[in-house]
Coordinates of C-alpha atoms and ligand atoms in Angstrom, one line a residue:
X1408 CA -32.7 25.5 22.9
X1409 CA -32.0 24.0 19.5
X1410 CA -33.2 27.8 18.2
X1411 CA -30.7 29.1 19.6
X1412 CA -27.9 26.8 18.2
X1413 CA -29.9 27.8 14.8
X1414 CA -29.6 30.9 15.4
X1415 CA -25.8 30.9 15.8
X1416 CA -25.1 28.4 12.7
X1417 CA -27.6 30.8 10.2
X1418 CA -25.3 33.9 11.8
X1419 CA -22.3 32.0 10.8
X1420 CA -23.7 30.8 7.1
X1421 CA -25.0 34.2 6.3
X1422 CA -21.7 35.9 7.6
X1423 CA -20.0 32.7 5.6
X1424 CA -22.1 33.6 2.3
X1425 CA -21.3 37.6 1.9
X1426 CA -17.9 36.8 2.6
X1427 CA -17.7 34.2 0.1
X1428 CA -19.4 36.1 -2.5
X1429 CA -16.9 39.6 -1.4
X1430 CA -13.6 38.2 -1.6
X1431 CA -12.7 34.7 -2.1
X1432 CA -11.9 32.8 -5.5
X1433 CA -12.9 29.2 -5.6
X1434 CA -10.0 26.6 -4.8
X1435 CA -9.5 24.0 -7.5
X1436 CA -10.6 20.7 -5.1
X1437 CA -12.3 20.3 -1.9
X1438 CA -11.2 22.6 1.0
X1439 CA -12.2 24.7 3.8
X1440 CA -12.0 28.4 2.9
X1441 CA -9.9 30.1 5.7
X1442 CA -11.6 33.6 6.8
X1443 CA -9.8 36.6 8.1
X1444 CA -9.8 35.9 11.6
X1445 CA -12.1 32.8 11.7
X1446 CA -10.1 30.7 10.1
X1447 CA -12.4 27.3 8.6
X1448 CA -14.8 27.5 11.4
X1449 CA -17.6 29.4 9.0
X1450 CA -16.8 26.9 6.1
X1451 CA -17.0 24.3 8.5
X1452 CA -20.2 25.1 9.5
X1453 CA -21.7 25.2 6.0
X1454 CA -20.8 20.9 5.2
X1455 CA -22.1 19.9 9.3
X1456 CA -24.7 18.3 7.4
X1457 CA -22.5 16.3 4.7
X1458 CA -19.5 16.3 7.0
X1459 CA -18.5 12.6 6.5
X1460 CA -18.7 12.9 2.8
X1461 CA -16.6 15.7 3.1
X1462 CA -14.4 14.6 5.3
X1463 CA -13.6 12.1 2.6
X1464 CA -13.4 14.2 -0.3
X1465 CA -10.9 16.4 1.6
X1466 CA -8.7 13.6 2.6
X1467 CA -8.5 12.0 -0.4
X1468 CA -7.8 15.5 -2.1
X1469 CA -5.2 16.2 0.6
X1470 CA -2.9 13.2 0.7
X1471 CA -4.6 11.9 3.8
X1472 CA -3.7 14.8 5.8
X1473 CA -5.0 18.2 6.2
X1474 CA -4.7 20.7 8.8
X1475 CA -7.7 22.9 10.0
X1476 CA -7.2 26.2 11.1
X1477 CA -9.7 27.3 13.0
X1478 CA -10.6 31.2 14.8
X1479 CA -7.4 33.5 16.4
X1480 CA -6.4 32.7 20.1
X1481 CA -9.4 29.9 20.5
X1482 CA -7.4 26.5 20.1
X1483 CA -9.6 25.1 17.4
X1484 CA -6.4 24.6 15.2
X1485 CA -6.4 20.6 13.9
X1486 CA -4.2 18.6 12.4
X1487 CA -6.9 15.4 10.4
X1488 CA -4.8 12.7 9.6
X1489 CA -5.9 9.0 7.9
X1490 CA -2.7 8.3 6.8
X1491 CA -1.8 5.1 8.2
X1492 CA 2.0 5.5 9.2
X1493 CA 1.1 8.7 10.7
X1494 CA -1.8 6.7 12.9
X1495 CA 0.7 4.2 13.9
X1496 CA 3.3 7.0 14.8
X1497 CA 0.9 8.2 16.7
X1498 CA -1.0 5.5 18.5
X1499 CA 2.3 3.0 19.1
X1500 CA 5.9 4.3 18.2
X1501 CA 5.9 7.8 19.7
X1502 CA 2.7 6.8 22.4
X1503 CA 3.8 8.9 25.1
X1504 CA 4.1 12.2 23.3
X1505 CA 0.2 11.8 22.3
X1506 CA -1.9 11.6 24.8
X1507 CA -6.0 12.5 25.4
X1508 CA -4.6 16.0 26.8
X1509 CA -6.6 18.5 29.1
X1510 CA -9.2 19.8 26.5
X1511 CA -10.2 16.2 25.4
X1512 CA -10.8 16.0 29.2
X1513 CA -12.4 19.2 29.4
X1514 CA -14.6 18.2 26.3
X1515 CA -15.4 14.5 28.3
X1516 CA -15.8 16.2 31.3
X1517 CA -19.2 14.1 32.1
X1518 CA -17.0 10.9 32.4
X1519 CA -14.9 12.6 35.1
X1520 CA -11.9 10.1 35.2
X1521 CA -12.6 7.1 33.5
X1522 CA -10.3 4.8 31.7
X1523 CA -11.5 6.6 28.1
X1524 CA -10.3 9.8 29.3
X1525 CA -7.3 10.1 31.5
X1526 CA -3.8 9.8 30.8
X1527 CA -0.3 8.7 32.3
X1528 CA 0.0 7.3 35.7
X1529 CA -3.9 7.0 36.8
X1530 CA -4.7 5.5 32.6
X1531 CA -1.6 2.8 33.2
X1532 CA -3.5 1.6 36.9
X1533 CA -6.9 1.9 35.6
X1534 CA -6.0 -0.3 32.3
X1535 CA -3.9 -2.9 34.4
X1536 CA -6.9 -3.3 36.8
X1537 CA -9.5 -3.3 34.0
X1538 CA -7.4 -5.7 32.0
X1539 CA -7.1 -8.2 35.1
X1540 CA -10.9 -7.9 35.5
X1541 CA -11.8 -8.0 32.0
X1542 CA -9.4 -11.1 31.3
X1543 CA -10.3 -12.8 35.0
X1544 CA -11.8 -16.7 34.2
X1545 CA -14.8 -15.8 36.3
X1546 CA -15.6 -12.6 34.2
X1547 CA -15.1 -14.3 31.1
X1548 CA -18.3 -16.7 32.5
X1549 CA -20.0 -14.2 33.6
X1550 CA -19.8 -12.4 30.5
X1551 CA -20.7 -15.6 28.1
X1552 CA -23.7 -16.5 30.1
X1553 CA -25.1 -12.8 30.5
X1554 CA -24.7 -12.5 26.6
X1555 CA -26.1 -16.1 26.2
X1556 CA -29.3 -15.4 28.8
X1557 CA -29.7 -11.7 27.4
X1558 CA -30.0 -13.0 23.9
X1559 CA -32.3 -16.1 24.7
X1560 CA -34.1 -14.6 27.2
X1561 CA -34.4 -10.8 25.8
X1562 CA -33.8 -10.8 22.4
X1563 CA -35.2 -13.4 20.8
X1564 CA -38.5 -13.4 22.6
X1565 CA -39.0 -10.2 21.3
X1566 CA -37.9 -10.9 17.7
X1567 CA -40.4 -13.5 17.5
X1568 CA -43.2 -11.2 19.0
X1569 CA -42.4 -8.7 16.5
X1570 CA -42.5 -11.1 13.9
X1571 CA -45.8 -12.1 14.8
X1572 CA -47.4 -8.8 15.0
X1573 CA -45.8 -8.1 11.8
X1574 CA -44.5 -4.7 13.1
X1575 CA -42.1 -2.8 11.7
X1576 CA -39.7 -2.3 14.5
X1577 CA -36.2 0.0 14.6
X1578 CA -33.3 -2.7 15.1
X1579 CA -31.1 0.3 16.1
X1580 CA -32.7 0.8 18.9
X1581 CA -33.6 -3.0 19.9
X1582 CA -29.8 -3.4 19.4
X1583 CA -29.1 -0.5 22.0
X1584 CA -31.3 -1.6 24.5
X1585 CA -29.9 -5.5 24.0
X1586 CA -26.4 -3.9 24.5
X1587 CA -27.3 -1.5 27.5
X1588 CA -29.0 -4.5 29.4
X1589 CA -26.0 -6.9 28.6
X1590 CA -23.2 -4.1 29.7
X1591 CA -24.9 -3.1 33.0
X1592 CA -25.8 -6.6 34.2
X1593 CA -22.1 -6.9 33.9
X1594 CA -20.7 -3.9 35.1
X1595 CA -23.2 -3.9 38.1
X1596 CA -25.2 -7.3 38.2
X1597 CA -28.6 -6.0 37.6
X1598 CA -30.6 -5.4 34.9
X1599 CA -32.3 -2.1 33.8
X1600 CA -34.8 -4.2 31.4
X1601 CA -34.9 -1.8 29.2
X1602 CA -35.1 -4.9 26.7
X1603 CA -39.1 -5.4 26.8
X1604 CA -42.2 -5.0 24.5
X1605 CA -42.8 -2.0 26.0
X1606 CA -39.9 -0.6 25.0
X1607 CA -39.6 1.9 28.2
X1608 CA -37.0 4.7 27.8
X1609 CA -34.4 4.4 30.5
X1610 CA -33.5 7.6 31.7
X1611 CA -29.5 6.6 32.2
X1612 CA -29.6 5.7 28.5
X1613 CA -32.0 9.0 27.1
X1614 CA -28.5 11.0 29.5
X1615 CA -26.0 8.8 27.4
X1616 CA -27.3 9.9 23.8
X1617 CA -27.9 13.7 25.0
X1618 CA -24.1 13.7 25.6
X1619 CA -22.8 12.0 22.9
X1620 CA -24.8 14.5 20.9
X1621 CA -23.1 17.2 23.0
X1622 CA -19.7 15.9 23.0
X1623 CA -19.7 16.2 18.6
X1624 CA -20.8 20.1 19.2
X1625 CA -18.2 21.1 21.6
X1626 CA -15.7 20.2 19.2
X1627 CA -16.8 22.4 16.8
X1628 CA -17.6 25.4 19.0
X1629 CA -15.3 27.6 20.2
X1630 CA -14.2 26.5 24.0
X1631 CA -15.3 29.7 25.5
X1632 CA -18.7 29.8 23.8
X1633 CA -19.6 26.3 24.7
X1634 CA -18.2 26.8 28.6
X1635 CA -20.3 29.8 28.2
X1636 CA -23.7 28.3 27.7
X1637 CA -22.6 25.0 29.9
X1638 CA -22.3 27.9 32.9
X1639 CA -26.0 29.4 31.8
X1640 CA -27.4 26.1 31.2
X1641 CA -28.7 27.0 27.9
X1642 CA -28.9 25.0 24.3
X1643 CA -26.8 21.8 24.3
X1644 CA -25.1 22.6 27.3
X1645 CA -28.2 22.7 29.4
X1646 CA -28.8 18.6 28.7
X1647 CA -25.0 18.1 28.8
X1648 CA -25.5 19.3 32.9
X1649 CA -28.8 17.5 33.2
X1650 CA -26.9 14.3 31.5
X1651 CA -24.5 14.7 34.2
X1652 CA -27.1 14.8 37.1
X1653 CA -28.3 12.0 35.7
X1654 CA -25.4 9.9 35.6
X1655 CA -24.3 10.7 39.8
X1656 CA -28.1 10.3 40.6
X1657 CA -28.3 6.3 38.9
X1658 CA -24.4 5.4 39.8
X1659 CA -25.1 6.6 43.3
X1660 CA -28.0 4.3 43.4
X1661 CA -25.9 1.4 42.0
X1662 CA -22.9 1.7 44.3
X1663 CA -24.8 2.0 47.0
X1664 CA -26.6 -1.1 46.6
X1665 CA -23.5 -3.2 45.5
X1666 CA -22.1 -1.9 48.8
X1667 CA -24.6 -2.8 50.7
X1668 CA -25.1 -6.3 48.5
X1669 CA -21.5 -7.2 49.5
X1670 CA -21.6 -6.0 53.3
X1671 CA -25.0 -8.5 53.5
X1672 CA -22.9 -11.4 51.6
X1673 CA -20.1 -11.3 53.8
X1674 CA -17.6 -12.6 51.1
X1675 CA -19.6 -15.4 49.8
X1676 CA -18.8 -13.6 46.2
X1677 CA -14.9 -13.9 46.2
X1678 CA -13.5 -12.8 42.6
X1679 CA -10.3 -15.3 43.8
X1680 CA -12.5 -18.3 44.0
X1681 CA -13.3 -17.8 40.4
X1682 CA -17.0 -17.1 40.6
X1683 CA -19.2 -15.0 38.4
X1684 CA -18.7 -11.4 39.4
X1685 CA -19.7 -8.3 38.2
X1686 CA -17.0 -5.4 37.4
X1687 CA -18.6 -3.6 40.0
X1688 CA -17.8 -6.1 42.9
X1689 CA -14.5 -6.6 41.9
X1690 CA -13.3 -2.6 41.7
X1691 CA -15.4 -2.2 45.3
X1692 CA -12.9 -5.1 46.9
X1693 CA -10.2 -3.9 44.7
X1694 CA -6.7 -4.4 46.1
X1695 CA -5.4 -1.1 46.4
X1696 CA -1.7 -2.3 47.1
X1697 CA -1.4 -3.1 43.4
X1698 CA -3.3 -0.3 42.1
X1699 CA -1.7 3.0 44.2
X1700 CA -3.8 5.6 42.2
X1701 CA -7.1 4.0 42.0
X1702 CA -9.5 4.6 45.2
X1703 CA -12.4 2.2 45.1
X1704 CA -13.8 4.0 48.5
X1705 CA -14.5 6.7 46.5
X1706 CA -17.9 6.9 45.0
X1707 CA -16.6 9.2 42.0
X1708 CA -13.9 6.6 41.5
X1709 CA -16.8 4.0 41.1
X1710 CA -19.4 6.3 39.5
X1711 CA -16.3 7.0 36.6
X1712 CA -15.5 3.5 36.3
X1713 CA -19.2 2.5 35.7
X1714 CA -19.6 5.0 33.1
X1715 CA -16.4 4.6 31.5
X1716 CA -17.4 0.8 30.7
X1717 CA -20.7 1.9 29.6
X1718 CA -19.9 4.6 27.1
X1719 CA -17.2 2.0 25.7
X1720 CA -19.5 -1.1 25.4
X1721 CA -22.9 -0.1 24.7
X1722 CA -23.5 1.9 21.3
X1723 CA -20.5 0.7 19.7
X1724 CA -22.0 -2.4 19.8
X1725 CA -25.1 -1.5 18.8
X1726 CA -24.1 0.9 15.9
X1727 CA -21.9 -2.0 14.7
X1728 CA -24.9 -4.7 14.5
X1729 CA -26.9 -2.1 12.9
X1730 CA -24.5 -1.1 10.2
X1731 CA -23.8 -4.4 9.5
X1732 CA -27.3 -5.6 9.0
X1733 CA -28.1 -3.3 6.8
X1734 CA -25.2 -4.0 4.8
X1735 CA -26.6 -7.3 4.7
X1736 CA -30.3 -5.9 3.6
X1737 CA -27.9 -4.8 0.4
X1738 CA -25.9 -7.7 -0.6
X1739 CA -28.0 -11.0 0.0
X1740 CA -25.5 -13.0 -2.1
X1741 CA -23.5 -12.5 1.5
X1742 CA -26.6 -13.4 3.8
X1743 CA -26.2 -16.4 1.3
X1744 CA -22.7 -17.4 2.5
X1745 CA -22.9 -16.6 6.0
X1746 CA -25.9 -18.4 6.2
X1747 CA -23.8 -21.1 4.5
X1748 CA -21.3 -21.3 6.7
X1749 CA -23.4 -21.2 9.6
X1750 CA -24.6 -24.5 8.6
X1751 CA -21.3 -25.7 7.6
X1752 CA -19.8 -25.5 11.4
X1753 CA -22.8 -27.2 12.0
X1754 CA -23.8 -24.8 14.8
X1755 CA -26.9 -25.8 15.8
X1756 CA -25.9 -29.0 16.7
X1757 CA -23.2 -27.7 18.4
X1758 CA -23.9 -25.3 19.9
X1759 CA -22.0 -21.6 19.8
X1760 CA -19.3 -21.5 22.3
X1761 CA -16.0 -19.7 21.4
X1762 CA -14.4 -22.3 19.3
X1763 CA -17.5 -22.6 17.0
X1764 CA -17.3 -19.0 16.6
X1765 CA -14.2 -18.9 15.6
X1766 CA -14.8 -21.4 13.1
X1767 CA -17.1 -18.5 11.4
X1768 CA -14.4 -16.8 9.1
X1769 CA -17.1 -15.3 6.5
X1770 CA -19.2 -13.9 9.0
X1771 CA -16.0 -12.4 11.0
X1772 CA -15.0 -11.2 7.7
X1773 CA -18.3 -9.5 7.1
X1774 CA -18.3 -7.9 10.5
X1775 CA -14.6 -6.4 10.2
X1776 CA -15.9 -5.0 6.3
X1777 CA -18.6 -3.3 8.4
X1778 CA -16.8 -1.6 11.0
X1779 CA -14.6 -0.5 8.0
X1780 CA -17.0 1.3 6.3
X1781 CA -19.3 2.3 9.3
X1782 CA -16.8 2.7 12.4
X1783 CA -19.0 2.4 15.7
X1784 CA -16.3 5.5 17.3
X1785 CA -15.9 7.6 14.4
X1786 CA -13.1 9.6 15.1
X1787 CA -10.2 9.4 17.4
X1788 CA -8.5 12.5 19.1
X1789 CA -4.6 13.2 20.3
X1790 CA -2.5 16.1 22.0
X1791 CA 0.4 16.5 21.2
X1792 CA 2.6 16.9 24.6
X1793 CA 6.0 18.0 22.8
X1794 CA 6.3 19.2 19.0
X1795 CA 7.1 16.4 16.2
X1796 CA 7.2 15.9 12.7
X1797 CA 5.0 12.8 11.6
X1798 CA 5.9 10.9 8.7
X1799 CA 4.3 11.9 6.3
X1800 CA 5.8 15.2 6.7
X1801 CA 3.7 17.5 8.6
X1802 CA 5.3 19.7 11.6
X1803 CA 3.3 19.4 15.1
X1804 CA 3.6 21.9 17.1
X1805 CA 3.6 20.7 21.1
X1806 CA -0.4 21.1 22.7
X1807 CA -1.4 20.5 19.1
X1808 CA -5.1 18.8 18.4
X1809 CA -5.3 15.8 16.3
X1810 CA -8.2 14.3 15.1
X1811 CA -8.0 10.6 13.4
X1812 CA -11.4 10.2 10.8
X1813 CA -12.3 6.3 11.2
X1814 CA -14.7 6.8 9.0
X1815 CA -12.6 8.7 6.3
X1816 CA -9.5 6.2 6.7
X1817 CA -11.6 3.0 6.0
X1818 CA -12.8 4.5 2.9
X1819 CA -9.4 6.0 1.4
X1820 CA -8.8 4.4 -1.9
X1821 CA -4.9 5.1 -1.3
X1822 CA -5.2 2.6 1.9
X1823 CA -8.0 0.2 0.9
X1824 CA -7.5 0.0 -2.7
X1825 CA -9.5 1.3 -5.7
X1826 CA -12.8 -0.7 -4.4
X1827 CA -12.4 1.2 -0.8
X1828 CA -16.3 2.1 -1.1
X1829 CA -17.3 -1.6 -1.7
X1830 CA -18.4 -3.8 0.9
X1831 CA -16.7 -6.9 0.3
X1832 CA -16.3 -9.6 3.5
X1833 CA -13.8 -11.4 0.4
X1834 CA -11.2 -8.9 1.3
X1835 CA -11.0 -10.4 4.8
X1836 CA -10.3 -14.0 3.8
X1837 CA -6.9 -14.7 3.2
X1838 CA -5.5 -17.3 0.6
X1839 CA -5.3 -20.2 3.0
X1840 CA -9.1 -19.9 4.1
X1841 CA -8.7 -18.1 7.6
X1842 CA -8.8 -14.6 8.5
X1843 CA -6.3 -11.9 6.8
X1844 CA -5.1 -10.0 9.6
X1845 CA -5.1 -6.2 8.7
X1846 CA -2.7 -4.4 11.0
X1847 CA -4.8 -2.4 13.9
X1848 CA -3.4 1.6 12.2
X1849 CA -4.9 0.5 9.2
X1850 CA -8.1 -1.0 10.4
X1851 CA -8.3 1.0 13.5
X1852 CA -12.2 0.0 14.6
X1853 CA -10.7 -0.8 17.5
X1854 CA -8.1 1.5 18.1
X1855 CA -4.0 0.8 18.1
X1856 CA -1.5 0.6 20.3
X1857 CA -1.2 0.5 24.1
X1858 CA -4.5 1.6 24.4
X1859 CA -5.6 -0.9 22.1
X1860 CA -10.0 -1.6 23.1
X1861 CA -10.2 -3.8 26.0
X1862 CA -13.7 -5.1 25.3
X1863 CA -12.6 -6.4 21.2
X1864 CA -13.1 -9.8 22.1
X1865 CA -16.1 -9.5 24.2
X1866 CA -17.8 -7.7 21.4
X1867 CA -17.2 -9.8 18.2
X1868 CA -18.1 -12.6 20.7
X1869 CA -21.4 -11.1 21.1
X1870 CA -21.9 -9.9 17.5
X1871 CA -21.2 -12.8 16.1
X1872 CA -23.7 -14.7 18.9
X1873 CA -26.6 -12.2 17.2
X1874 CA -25.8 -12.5 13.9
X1875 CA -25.5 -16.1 13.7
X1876 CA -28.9 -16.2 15.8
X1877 CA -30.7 -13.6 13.3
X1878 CA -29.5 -14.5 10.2
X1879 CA -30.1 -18.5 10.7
X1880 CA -33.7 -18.1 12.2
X1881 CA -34.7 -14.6 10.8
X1882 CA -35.5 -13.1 7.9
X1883 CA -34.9 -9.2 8.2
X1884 CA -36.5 -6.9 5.4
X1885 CA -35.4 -3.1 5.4
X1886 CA -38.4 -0.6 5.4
X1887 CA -38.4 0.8 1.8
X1888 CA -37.9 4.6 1.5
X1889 CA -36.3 5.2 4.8
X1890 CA -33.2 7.5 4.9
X1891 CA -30.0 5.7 6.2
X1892 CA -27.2 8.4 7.0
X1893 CA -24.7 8.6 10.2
X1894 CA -25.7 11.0 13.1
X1895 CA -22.7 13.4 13.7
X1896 CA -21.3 12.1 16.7
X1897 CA -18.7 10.4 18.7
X1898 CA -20.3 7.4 18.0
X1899 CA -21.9 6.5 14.3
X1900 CA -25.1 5.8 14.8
X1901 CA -27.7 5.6 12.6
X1902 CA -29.4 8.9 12.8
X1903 CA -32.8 7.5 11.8
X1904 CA -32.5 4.4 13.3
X1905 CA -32.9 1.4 11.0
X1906 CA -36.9 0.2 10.4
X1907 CA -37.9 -3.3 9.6
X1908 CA -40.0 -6.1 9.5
X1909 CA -39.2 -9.4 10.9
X1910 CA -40.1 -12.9 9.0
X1911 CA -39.0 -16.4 10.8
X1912 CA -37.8 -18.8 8.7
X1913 CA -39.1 -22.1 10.4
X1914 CA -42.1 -22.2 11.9
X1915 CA -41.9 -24.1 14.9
Ligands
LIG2917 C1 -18.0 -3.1 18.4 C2 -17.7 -2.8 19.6 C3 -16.5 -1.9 20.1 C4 -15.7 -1.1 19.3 C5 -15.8 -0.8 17.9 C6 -14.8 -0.5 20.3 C7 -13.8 0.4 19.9 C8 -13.0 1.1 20.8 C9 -12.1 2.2 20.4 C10 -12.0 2.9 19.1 C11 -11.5 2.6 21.6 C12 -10.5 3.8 21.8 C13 -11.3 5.0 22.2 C14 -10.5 6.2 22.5 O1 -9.5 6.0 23.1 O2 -10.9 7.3 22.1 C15 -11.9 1.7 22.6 C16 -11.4 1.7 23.9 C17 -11.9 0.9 24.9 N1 -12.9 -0.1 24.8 FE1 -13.9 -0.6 23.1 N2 -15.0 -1.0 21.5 C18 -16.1 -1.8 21.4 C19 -16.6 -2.5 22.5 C20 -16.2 -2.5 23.8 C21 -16.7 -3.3 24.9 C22 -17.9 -4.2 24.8 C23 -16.0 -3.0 26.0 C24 -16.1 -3.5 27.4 C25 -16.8 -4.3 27.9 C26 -14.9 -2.1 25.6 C27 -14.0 -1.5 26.4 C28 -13.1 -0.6 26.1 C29 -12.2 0.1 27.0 C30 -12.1 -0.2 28.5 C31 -11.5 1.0 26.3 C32 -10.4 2.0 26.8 C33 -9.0 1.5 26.5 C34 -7.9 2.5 27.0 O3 -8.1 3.7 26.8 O4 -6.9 2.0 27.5 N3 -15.1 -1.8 24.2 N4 -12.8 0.8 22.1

């Protein structure tokens, strides 16, 4: 299969290369070379593999905006924008002329109708009921003590049995399965285990990465071509539809059990009593007189919901810890101070619960300054319903595609300042000591506006839980000689993964 995606991208270079060399004259900066009739698309093809870079070089060169014209009559036409009063035109003042749109559904079609890809009515019930589950007192519990159990009883077992063995061990991947285990136990109360020293591959998570794999290509092939192979199960498209059979096969298994879990309890789990519940539970006993659009009899209703939750919470998590640490592997003068300040708050003694974690302003700082220059969702995507003129200047037509670079926007110097490329936690501490608050269309990690991540706190909770846990009893050494670059993909993983070796500091 990946021959024949080969195939078509050497086809498109060689095409690309006798073209070039025929008829066009070299632009004076970075651009994409438009093509009679295919636009960028072959230009496009020839950076895929130093995209990012790109992407910066051409946003910097452009003004922070640059529009993408892509083959006749195929949609591909983009408007990339970084600049940050057109991101909070778009995200907050004009919200309701840019929404997902039918292609990004089309695109996410393996999530069905979860809360990351629908719009209007059904996305304003779905966020109100996830909102009231997400911010419910019992959830909140839940959530702390599955994080807390997950990193005493997971993690760190297996830190210390790597650090025995003397192994080297990829963190990306211990970070995915820590975050996988954590986000199912609370979406549906039990856990996969994929946390372990065997390291088992669990086939729900092997489906996730397949798509998010898939979901970068569609947006860079044609609609009709990808559709095409999707309908003879060929290439990409082939795992894309087993990803898919995959995700009804496991959901079906879950819901069914919670179904049956909850007939057997007879109500002795009541979300109003304030007890630990999963997300699960509480959309199954949903009430539907507050939430008119959202069915919770429905399996696919369910089976969305679960996946929605997982696509959001798991690798974003993960790719953020990963980024981060090996941030850390490069600047030890800031392992220095967050180690510092760990003992500082004194948190051993007493113990990390939310306002001890918030005492942590370094380490918060250092976490932000990653997700700056390493974005766990790498890009963010609008339609336009009606047409508008941003302000910076650009016309958009209505049904026009918009594509937000994270990664591009926290590294413009125009918006981040001459030392944009420099990872510097100091730029998060304001003068009084506490955090600077950068506004959310500026540093958009976490997206802006209405639809604003629901899971933010939930996830520096737990990052900063595992940081604080790794840096004060861990030594973490970086294999030597591996290659660290970002897969090309919704979310920005590290494409090698991220190989170390583990020391404790204290013997015990
Ligand atoms: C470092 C971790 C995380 C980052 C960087 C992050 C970032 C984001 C971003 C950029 C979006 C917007 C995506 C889009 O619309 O295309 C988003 C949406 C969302 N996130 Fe997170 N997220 C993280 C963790 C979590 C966790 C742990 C949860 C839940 C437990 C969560 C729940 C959600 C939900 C429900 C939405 C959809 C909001 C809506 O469309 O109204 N996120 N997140």
């Amino acid at each position: 299969m990946a021959s024949i995606y080969l195939l078509e991208v050497s086809i498109a270079i060689l095409c690309f290369l006798i073209t070039d060399y025929l008829f066009f004259k070299k632009p004076h900066g970075p651009s994409l070379r438009k093509w009679p009739v295919l636009g960028m698309l072959p230009s496009l093809l020839m950076v895929l593999h130093r995209m990012y870079e790109y992407g910066i070089e051409i946003m910097e060169f452009s003004d922070l905006t640059f529009q993408f014209k892509g083959p006749w009559f195929v949609g591909m036409d983009m408007l990339f924008t970084v600049d940050p009063a057109n991101i909070h035109h778009i995200m907050s003042s004009n919200f309701p002329n840019y929404i997902k749109g039918p292609d990004f559904q089309d695109v996410f079609d393996v999530f069905g109708d979860g809360i990351i890809t629908t719009d209007s009515e059904l996305w304003k019930d779905l966020r109100k009921s996830y909102q009231a589950m997400v911010h419910h007192q019992g959830f909140q519990r839940f959530s702390m003590s599955t994080m807390t159990s997950k990193l005493k009883d997971g993690l760190v077992p297996l830190l210390d049995h790597f650090a025995e063995e003397g192994t080297t061990v990829n963190l990306q991947d211990v970070f995915g399965r820590f975050t996988f285990d954590t986000i199912l136990i609370l979406i549906t109360g039990s856990d996969p285990r994929s946390l372990s020293i065997e390291m088992h591959e669990d086939e729900l998570a092997r489906a996730l990465d397949d798509v998010g794999e898939g979901i970068l290509y569609r947006h860079i092939k044609p609609k009709f071509l990808w559709k095409l192979q999707n309908w003879m199960r060929i290439g990409q498209e082939k795992k894309m539809v087993e990803a898919d059979a995959t995700f009804d096969r496991v959901c079906s298994k879950y819901i069914s059990a919670k179904r049956e879990e909850i007939i057997r309890s007879q109500g002795i789990l009541d979300i109003s009593n304030g007890e630990s519940e999963d997300l699960l539970s509480s959309f199954i006993k949903l009430d539907t007189t507050k939430y008119k659009l959202l069915n919770p009899s429905n399996d696919k209703f369910l089976r969305d919901t679960i996946l929605a939750f997982i696509l959001a919470g798991r690798d974003t998590t993960a790719s953020a810890l990963s980024w981060f640490l090996w941030l850390l592997s490069e600047n030890p003068q800031v392992v220095a101070k967050i180690r510092q300040e760990i003992i500082d708050t004194d948190l051993s003694r007493t113990g990390n619960g939310q306002e001890n974690l918030d005492k942590l302003v370094y380490l918060h700082g250092a976490l932000n300054e990653a997700m700056r220059l390493y974005p766990p969702v790498s890009f963010g995507r609008k339609s336009s319903v009606e047409s508008d003129v941003l302000p910076s200047g650009h016309r958009v037509d209505a049904n026009s595609m918009i594509i937000i670079s994270l990664y591009a926007l926290g590294r413009m110097k125009a918006v981040w300042g001459e030392d944009a490329l420099k990872f510097k936690p100091e730029r998060w501490i304001s003068e009084n000591g506490g955090l600077k608050q950068e506004p959310s269309f500026k540093f958009l990690a976490f997206n802006s506006g209405p639809r604003i991540c629901l899971g933010k706190n939930l996830a520096m909770t737990q990052m900063k839980t595992v940081a604080v846990e790794i840096l004060h009893n861990y030594d973490i050494k970086v294999t030597k000689g591996q290659k660290i670059e970002p897969v090309l993909g919704f979310i920005l993983s590290m494409k090698h993964g991220l190989k170390v070796t583990i020391t404790k500091r204290y013997s015990t």
